Amino acid sequence: MPTDLLDIFTGLADTSDILTGDLSQYSVDGVAPRIAIAPRDVVGVSGVLRAASASGLAVAPVGGGTKLFLGNRPKRLDVVLGLRRLDCLLEHAPGDLTVTAQAGVTIEKLQSEVARHGQLLPLDVPLPSHTTLGGALAVNLTGPRRLAYGTARDVVIGIRVVDAKGEATKAGGRVVKNVTGYDLCKLYVGSLGTLAVIVEASLRLAPMPLEERTAVGIFPSIQDACDAALDVMRLGPRAMTMVDARAGSKLAGLASPPVGQQAALMVELTGRPAAVTRRQSDIQATFLGRNAVSVQVLEKQESRRLWPAVTDLGWDSQRSPQQLTVRFGVLPSRVAELCRAVQEASPQPGVSLGLVAHVGHGVVRATWWPANGGPALDTKAMALLVAELRRRATPLGSYAIVERCPAAAKEGLDVWGEGVEGLDLMRRIKEQYDPQGTLNPGRFVGGI
Amino acid sequence: MNRASLVSALEAVVGKEYVFHHPDDLLVYESDASVDRHTPGIVVVPASSEEVARVVHLAFELGLLLVPRGAGTGLSGGAVALGENTIQVALTRMHRVLEVDTVNQMAVVEPGLVNLDLTTAVSRYGLYYAPDPSSQRACTIGGNVAENAGGPHCLRYGTTTNHVLGVEVVLEDGSVVWLGGHSRDLPGYDLTGAFVGGEGTLGIATRVVVRLLPAPEAIRTFLAIFDRMEDASAAVSGIIAAGIVPAALEMMDNLAIRAVENARPVGYPTDAEAVLLVEVDGLREEVEGEGEEVGRVCQSLGARQLRFADDPKERELLWAGRKGALGALGTIAPNYYLLDGVVPRTRLLEVLQRVKEVERQHGFPIANVFHAGDGNLHPCVLFDERKGEAHRAIEAAGAILKACVEAGGVLTGEHGVGIEKRAFMPLMFTPQDLAAMERLRDAFAPGHRFNPGKVFPEGATCGEPQPTPTSSGLPADAWV
């Protein structure tokens, strides 16, 4: 470890907070930091940021590290700031349906705590056992249940951050309704740690439904599955996701289209048993009317096994390093069209494509990986594919964000895409909150 | 540029008949539903996004201030034009529904569209727009966006911010930018979320993309009358604890009950301490089940009376007392100062008791008519301006807001900070917290040309005006 860095931080952080060992384990897209520090409290976080910004160092805040591959390669990286040790669950107020916790608490821990009171945290992020609250908010990734609950932006009611200079501030509160001052929670959520470091958040909770079931329809085509999905939107499902045969094969046989069929549509029904039963029969009829070859109903236990697997599709860390995952967002009515465009743009045989489409909110993920023994897409082929996807997605009103690809492939492409609307304003925001570019420089849109 | 040439320059943009500059014409625009009053320099009423942009650009070139205005129903002074020669931009001519997309359940509208007119326009498709501020017959979507307006039904469905997908905004220099849009999770910062609730200080919204919801298949409304406030509060907690988040959960206290019975009787027993209104909606089976549960909770807590309604006409009757409550307070005192604090719902009873103490200590009757389900209190401090009580009424209000914040709550749940509560901001926020908010304004509107004097306390200056009380400037049938 360079001694100059130690000099900078020893005065401010407890030396035992400085992580030892091979620093490459804290790399972001292959860029290793020069030091890694995991403070045990907010004062420690402030100290690190104050020292780093005073010395012109670049800092990457890290939670569970499950989604560090998001974003462009860091322009600079000196300090990895670990938040995992800020792991206090500060308050669960069951009667208020709210919870307040530090950033390093995992989503799974929060879920199990609030579940004891028959409640749930309405954020079904991928890999909840390793994903921290702070990380989940910073990336604002959502799962299928956002259809009912919204995203982190709808769930967060208050936030505490430490800014680039080490100043701790808060916004919002611990109550479910609040318009006191600007809603900075919205600004920090999804900002990928480029504006401030989230150290604490208050969130709204939801009561656990009395009954949960999932209807799974197998369809001969993606078009049929998407049409069926649009038909059942009015029944207020909690989640509604379509998978193609390849993605479906990863769902432990719970929703896997058999040979010859192209899509499975899963619709999660929750609420009072009588209401669930009625929805279920409506859905069965609708599916059959839309050419479903079969409709199966998963009861509570199986249904509960299915959805976490759906949420994790494409995110498991064991996946090939050659994986490419691209996220699209379109109007629900154009999901089928988008899926078709993605399939058409997809390259040679030997590379597998899996499609996961949350039809109700129009978010679609496509993942490519080498098929058994087949050649991987090289970085040049990836860049060409992404360009082709963008060419086809733009007329459908969609972006194409590269969520995951080998670090080397990022040299040849901007993962967020060009021409982001409002980029000037976003740059001005970055300039206001982090003028020195201390926080995650280069990783966000437009090189922010 | 002198005033006359400014007027002609503006007339060249929006047309002669849509620039108001004679003192008589400006009177209409000097206040909103708060009592803060200030006459704008000039009022322009543009017809399109392009005209708004040209007006803003002109003001930018000349270094003038701008205040956007919808219907002027705001309760915190948000649409009152502070500053000298401020140009007020009234968006009321821009009231079109530009697009309704029934499949994707969304609409694109202009900011001057009246809230209820949106629901009316889409109801034939079985859809509706969920945020329902009490002034929904008059207030505009643009104003709702500025204030992040709520309403009784936001308990279950969320406030305006949860229903806005995108906004076209005219920035300080007259440039036009889209924040958000039709697709979800666009790359970059959530500028839409940051803009909503900006109280008109960040830019002027000229188009809004909103989410629509399918109209519920069934609705059941309960009216429960309680002898003791403790029991009514316990019922609020009990319903939430039963795993039910009702569409609405409203409460009125004894003083409000008596006011209603004085003014336009609906049959409340005047010795009851609390009336609770609970509404559940959804599929028939859902409503049936939740309804039973709500009834059980209320009865087990000793509700003296429990009525319910399933059809719109009867529902209106049950809501009549609640909706008429604010107007009815006029029968008790000529003025009231209406508060909007929020507390964790589990601390409602405790804070209501603090409100009682304030009532005793300060010597003003205080009525409570409020959104109990989300802990959003609306204490009304009743006073008589003619007796010079305004100043002391504000002190009482300040004591209540302080109690809200001490109980873990906030200053305002749906009315906004505006002029009215800016001096109270330091109760909740440190100078550093406020500085972080100011950075957002510095990014959106570095010249601070939009809606000056709102939201932020006027820091170092010692001439900070006291908040002014909201008097019965509201229409008689207004409710909050």
Short mmCIF file of C-alpha atoms in Angstrom, two decimals, chain B residues 108-384:
data_model
loop_
_atom_site.label_atom_id
_atom_site.label_comp_id
_atom_site.label_asym_id
_atom_site.label_seq_id
_atom_site.Cartn_x
_atom_site.Cartn_y
_atom_site.Cartn_z
CA VAL B 108 -49.98 13.20 -21.82
CA VAL B 109 -51.57 16.43 -20.66
CA GLU B 110 -50.91 20.15 -20.51
CA PRO B 111 -50.24 21.72 -17.11
CA GLY B 112 -53.38 23.85 -17.00
CA LEU B 113 -55.69 20.85 -17.20
CA VAL B 114 -57.96 20.65 -14.16
CA ASN B 115 -57.25 17.53 -12.10
CA LEU B 116 -60.80 16.20 -12.16
CA ASP B 117 -61.15 16.90 -15.90
CA LEU B 118 -58.42 14.34 -16.50
CA THR B 119 -60.35 11.63 -14.70
CA THR B 120 -63.51 12.71 -16.51
CA ALA B 121 -61.71 12.48 -19.84
CA VAL B 122 -60.47 8.93 -19.27
CA SER B 123 -63.34 7.46 -17.25
CA ARG B 124 -65.04 6.15 -20.38
CA TYR B 125 -62.08 3.79 -20.76
CA GLY B 126 -62.46 2.53 -17.20
CA LEU B 127 -59.39 4.47 -16.08
CA TYR B 128 -58.78 7.31 -13.64
CA TYR B 129 -56.05 9.59 -12.36
CA ALA B 130 -55.43 8.68 -8.72
CA PRO B 131 -54.11 11.78 -6.89
CA ASP B 132 -57.20 13.63 -5.70
CA PRO B 133 -56.37 16.84 -3.83
CA SER B 134 -59.43 18.31 -2.19
CA SER B 135 -59.44 21.14 -4.69
CA GLN B 136 -59.53 18.69 -7.59
CA ARG B 137 -62.48 20.41 -9.22
CA ALA B 138 -60.34 23.50 -9.70
CA CYS B 139 -56.66 22.73 -9.23
CA THR B 140 -54.46 21.95 -12.21
CA ILE B 141 -52.09 19.10 -12.97
CA GLY B 142 -49.21 21.58 -13.31
CA GLY B 143 -49.91 22.94 -9.83
CA ASN B 144 -50.17 19.36 -8.53
CA VAL B 145 -46.76 18.59 -10.01
CA ALA B 146 -45.25 21.72 -8.46
CA GLU B 147 -46.61 20.93 -5.00
CA ASN B 148 -46.50 17.12 -5.23
CA ALA B 149 -50.15 17.27 -4.27
CA GLY B 150 -51.78 14.54 -2.22
CA GLY B 151 -55.39 13.92 -1.31
CA PRO B 152 -57.35 11.47 0.82
CA HIS B 153 -56.76 8.54 -1.53
CA CYS B 154 -52.99 8.84 -1.64
CA LEU B 155 -52.83 6.58 1.42
CA ARG B 156 -53.03 3.58 -0.86
CA TYR B 157 -52.13 5.01 -4.23
CA GLY B 158 -49.39 7.52 -3.47
CA THR B 159 -49.07 11.23 -4.15
CA THR B 160 -48.50 13.04 -7.44
CA THR B 161 -44.83 12.02 -7.64
CA ASN B 162 -45.82 8.35 -7.82
CA HIS B 163 -47.99 9.05 -10.86
CA VAL B 164 -45.81 11.31 -12.98
CA LEU B 165 -43.65 9.50 -15.53
CA GLY B 166 -42.24 12.47 -17.35
CA VAL B 167 -42.37 16.24 -17.64
CA GLU B 168 -41.48 18.67 -20.37
CA VAL B 169 -39.92 21.63 -18.64
CA VAL B 170 -38.95 25.13 -19.71
CA LEU B 171 -35.74 26.05 -17.93
CA GLU B 172 -34.60 29.46 -16.81
CA ASP B 173 -32.91 30.37 -20.10
CA GLY B 174 -35.97 29.41 -22.12
CA SER B 175 -34.58 26.05 -23.22
CA VAL B 176 -36.98 23.11 -23.25
CA VAL B 177 -36.03 19.72 -21.87
CA TRP B 178 -37.85 16.43 -21.30
CA LEU B 179 -37.35 14.82 -17.92
CA GLY B 180 -38.39 11.17 -17.95
CA GLY B 181 -40.95 10.18 -20.54
CA HIS B 182 -42.95 7.20 -21.69
CA SER B 183 -40.41 4.45 -20.99
CA ARG B 184 -39.35 3.47 -17.48
CA ASP B 185 -35.87 3.69 -15.96
CA LEU B 186 -34.33 5.96 -18.57
CA PRO B 187 -30.57 6.29 -18.21
CA GLY B 188 -29.35 9.05 -15.90
CA TYR B 189 -30.58 10.81 -12.79
CA ASP B 190 -34.27 10.74 -11.90
CA LEU B 191 -34.83 14.34 -12.88
CA THR B 192 -38.60 13.86 -12.94
CA GLY B 193 -38.59 12.81 -9.30
CA ALA B 194 -36.37 15.73 -8.35
CA PHE B 195 -38.57 18.20 -10.25
CA VAL B 196 -41.94 17.13 -8.83
CA GLY B 197 -42.54 19.04 -5.60
CA GLY B 198 -40.09 21.77 -6.63
CA GLU B 199 -42.83 24.34 -5.89
CA GLY B 200 -42.25 26.17 -9.15
CA THR B 201 -38.69 27.13 -8.30
CA LEU B 202 -36.95 24.80 -10.76
CA GLY B 203 -38.71 25.39 -14.03
CA ILE B 204 -42.14 25.52 -15.67
CA ALA B 205 -43.78 22.24 -16.61
CA THR B 206 -45.42 22.47 -20.02
CA ARG B 207 -46.36 18.83 -20.64
CA VAL B 208 -46.87 16.03 -18.16
CA VAL B 209 -46.94 12.27 -18.74
CA VAL B 210 -49.10 10.68 -16.07
CA ARG B 211 -49.95 7.15 -15.09
CA LEU B 212 -53.61 6.16 -15.12
CA LEU B 213 -55.11 3.38 -13.04
CA PRO B 214 -58.00 1.04 -13.81
CA ALA B 215 -61.07 2.22 -11.92
CA PRO B 216 -61.76 -0.10 -8.98
CA GLU B 217 -64.51 -2.61 -9.53
CA ALA B 218 -66.03 -2.02 -6.10
CA ILE B 219 -65.76 0.60 -3.36
CA ARG B 220 -67.06 0.40 0.19
CA THR B 221 -67.08 3.36 2.54
CA PHE B 222 -67.48 3.13 6.29
CA LEU B 223 -68.46 5.84 8.71
CA ALA B 224 -67.64 4.97 12.31
CA ILE B 225 -68.47 7.18 15.26
CA PHE B 226 -66.43 6.89 18.44
CA ASP B 227 -67.06 8.22 21.94
CA ARG B 228 -63.38 8.39 22.68
CA MET B 229 -60.53 9.68 20.55
CA GLU B 230 -58.35 6.90 22.00
CA ASP B 231 -60.60 4.26 20.47
CA ALA B 232 -60.73 5.98 17.09
CA SER B 233 -56.93 6.22 17.04
CA ALA B 234 -56.67 2.58 18.05
CA ALA B 235 -58.98 1.72 15.16
CA VAL B 236 -56.63 3.49 12.74
CA SER B 237 -53.72 1.40 14.03
CA GLY B 238 -55.88 -1.72 14.17
CA ILE B 239 -56.86 -1.49 10.52
CA ILE B 240 -53.23 -1.08 9.43
CA ALA B 241 -52.18 -3.88 11.78
CA ALA B 242 -54.78 -6.14 10.15
CA GLY B 243 -52.75 -5.85 6.96
CA ILE B 244 -55.14 -3.47 5.27
CA VAL B 245 -54.03 -0.28 3.59
CA PRO B 246 -57.37 1.36 2.86
CA ALA B 247 -57.86 3.70 -0.07
CA ALA B 248 -58.70 6.43 2.46
CA LEU B 249 -58.73 6.67 6.25
CA GLU B 250 -59.93 10.03 7.53
CA MET B 251 -60.71 11.43 10.95
CA MET B 252 -62.56 14.41 12.47
CA ASP B 253 -62.53 15.45 16.12
CA ASN B 254 -65.34 16.73 18.32
CA LEU B 255 -64.93 20.40 17.49
CA ALA B 256 -65.09 19.63 13.78
CA ILE B 257 -68.15 17.42 14.39
CA ARG B 258 -69.92 20.22 16.21
CA ALA B 259 -69.01 22.70 13.49
CA VAL B 260 -70.51 20.41 10.86
CA GLU B 261 -73.68 19.94 12.87
CA ASN B 262 -73.92 23.73 13.32
CA ALA B 263 -73.50 24.51 9.68
CA ARG B 264 -74.96 21.74 7.58
CA PRO B 265 -76.04 18.84 9.81
CA VAL B 266 -75.36 15.32 8.63
CA GLY B 267 -76.47 13.54 11.79
CA TYR B 268 -73.27 13.24 13.79
CA PRO B 269 -73.85 12.98 17.58
CA THR B 270 -72.34 16.21 18.91
CA ASP B 271 -70.97 14.52 22.02
CA ALA B 272 -68.89 12.03 19.99
CA GLU B 273 -65.15 12.58 20.16
CA ALA B 274 -64.27 11.29 16.73
CA VAL B 275 -65.65 10.31 13.36
CA LEU B 276 -63.68 7.92 11.19
CA LEU B 277 -64.18 7.48 7.45
CA VAL B 278 -62.66 4.39 5.92
CA GLU B 279 -62.78 3.49 2.26
CA VAL B 280 -61.64 0.21 0.74
CA ASP B 281 -61.61 -0.50 -2.99
CA GLY B 282 -60.56 -3.13 -5.48
CA LEU B 283 -62.07 -6.36 -6.72
CA ARG B 284 -65.48 -7.22 -5.23
CA GLU B 285 -64.02 -10.13 -3.26
CA GLU B 286 -61.21 -7.97 -1.94
CA VAL B 287 -63.62 -5.24 -0.83
CA GLU B 288 -65.92 -7.78 0.79
CA GLY B 289 -63.07 -9.29 2.83
CA GLU B 290 -61.39 -6.03 3.79
CA GLY B 291 -64.76 -4.50 4.58
CA GLU B 292 -65.56 -7.23 7.05
CA GLU B 293 -62.22 -6.73 8.72
CA VAL B 294 -62.66 -2.94 8.97
CA GLY B 295 -66.10 -3.45 10.51
CA ARG B 296 -64.73 -5.96 12.99
CA VAL B 297 -61.91 -3.63 14.10
CA CYS B 298 -64.24 -0.66 14.57
CA GLN B 299 -66.80 -2.68 16.47
CA SER B 300 -64.25 -4.36 18.71
CA LEU B 301 -63.06 -0.90 19.70
CA GLY B 302 -66.52 0.16 20.67
CA ALA B 303 -67.66 2.27 17.74
CA ARG B 304 -70.97 3.80 18.79
CA GLN B 305 -72.29 3.76 15.25
CA LEU B 306 -71.08 2.06 12.11
CA ARG B 307 -72.57 2.71 8.71
CA PHE B 308 -71.39 1.73 5.29
CA ALA B 309 -72.20 2.44 1.68
CA ASP B 310 -71.48 0.60 -1.56
CA ASP B 311 -72.98 2.96 -4.11
CA PRO B 312 -71.86 6.42 -5.17
CA LYS B 313 -74.92 8.28 -3.89
CA GLU B 314 -74.78 6.88 -0.38
CA ARG B 315 -71.03 7.27 -0.39
CA GLU B 316 -71.43 11.00 -1.03
CA LEU B 317 -73.67 11.24 2.05
CA LEU B 318 -71.08 9.60 4.25
CA TRP B 319 -68.38 11.90 2.91
CA ALA B 320 -70.56 15.03 3.14
CA GLY B 321 -69.63 15.85 6.73
CA ARG B 322 -65.95 15.39 6.10
CA LYS B 323 -65.98 17.45 2.95
CA GLY B 324 -68.01 20.23 4.53
CA ALA B 325 -65.97 20.39 7.72
CA LEU B 326 -63.55 23.13 6.82
CA GLY B 327 -66.25 25.45 5.54
CA ALA B 328 -68.30 24.71 8.68
CA LEU B 329 -65.53 26.02 10.93
CA GLY B 330 -66.63 29.49 9.84
CA THR B 331 -69.58 29.11 12.20
CA ILE B 332 -67.18 28.95 15.15
CA ALA B 333 -64.63 31.63 14.31
CA PRO B 334 -64.11 34.02 11.42
CA ASN B 335 -60.55 32.90 10.67
CA TYR B 336 -58.49 29.81 10.84
CA TYR B 337 -54.87 28.91 10.38
CA LEU B 338 -54.69 25.54 8.66
CA LEU B 339 -51.72 23.29 9.36
CA ASP B 340 -50.46 20.28 7.44
CA GLY B 341 -47.98 18.48 9.70
CA VAL B 342 -47.37 14.75 9.44
CA VAL B 343 -46.47 12.36 12.26
CA PRO B 344 -45.89 8.62 12.36
CA ARG B 345 -49.42 7.22 12.51
CA THR B 346 -48.64 5.34 15.72
CA ARG B 347 -48.07 8.68 17.44
CA LEU B 348 -51.28 10.32 16.31
CA LEU B 349 -52.96 10.15 19.70
CA GLU B 350 -49.96 11.56 21.52
CA VAL B 351 -49.66 14.46 19.09
CA LEU B 352 -53.39 15.15 19.20
CA GLN B 353 -53.01 15.44 22.96
CA ARG B 354 -50.18 17.92 22.44
CA VAL B 355 -52.50 19.86 20.15
CA LYS B 356 -55.03 19.95 23.01
CA GLU B 357 -52.37 21.35 25.31
CA VAL B 358 -51.54 24.03 22.77
CA GLU B 359 -55.25 24.84 22.62
CA ARG B 360 -55.32 25.37 26.38
CA GLN B 361 -52.04 27.25 26.62
CA HIS B 362 -52.67 29.59 23.72
CA GLY B 363 -56.38 30.03 24.23
CA PHE B 364 -57.58 29.23 20.72
CA PRO B 365 -59.97 26.44 19.81
CA ILE B 366 -58.30 23.99 17.45
CA ALA B 367 -60.30 21.65 15.24
CA ASN B 368 -58.79 18.53 13.64
CA VAL B 369 -59.94 17.22 10.29
CA PHE B 370 -57.34 15.02 8.74
CA HIS B 371 -55.85 12.08 6.84
CA ALA B 372 -55.34 9.77 9.81
CA GLY B 373 -54.18 6.81 7.75
CA ASP B 374 -50.95 8.43 6.73
CA GLY B 375 -50.57 10.54 9.88
CA ASN B 376 -51.23 13.78 8.01
CA LEU B 377 -52.78 16.20 10.51
CA HIS B 378 -54.72 19.30 9.57
CA PRO B 379 -55.16 21.18 12.83
CA CYS B 380 -57.13 24.40 12.28
CA VAL B 381 -56.34 27.14 14.75
CA LEU B 382 -59.52 29.19 15.04
CA PHE B 383 -59.16 32.89 15.72
CA ASP B 384 -60.53 36.34 15.02
#
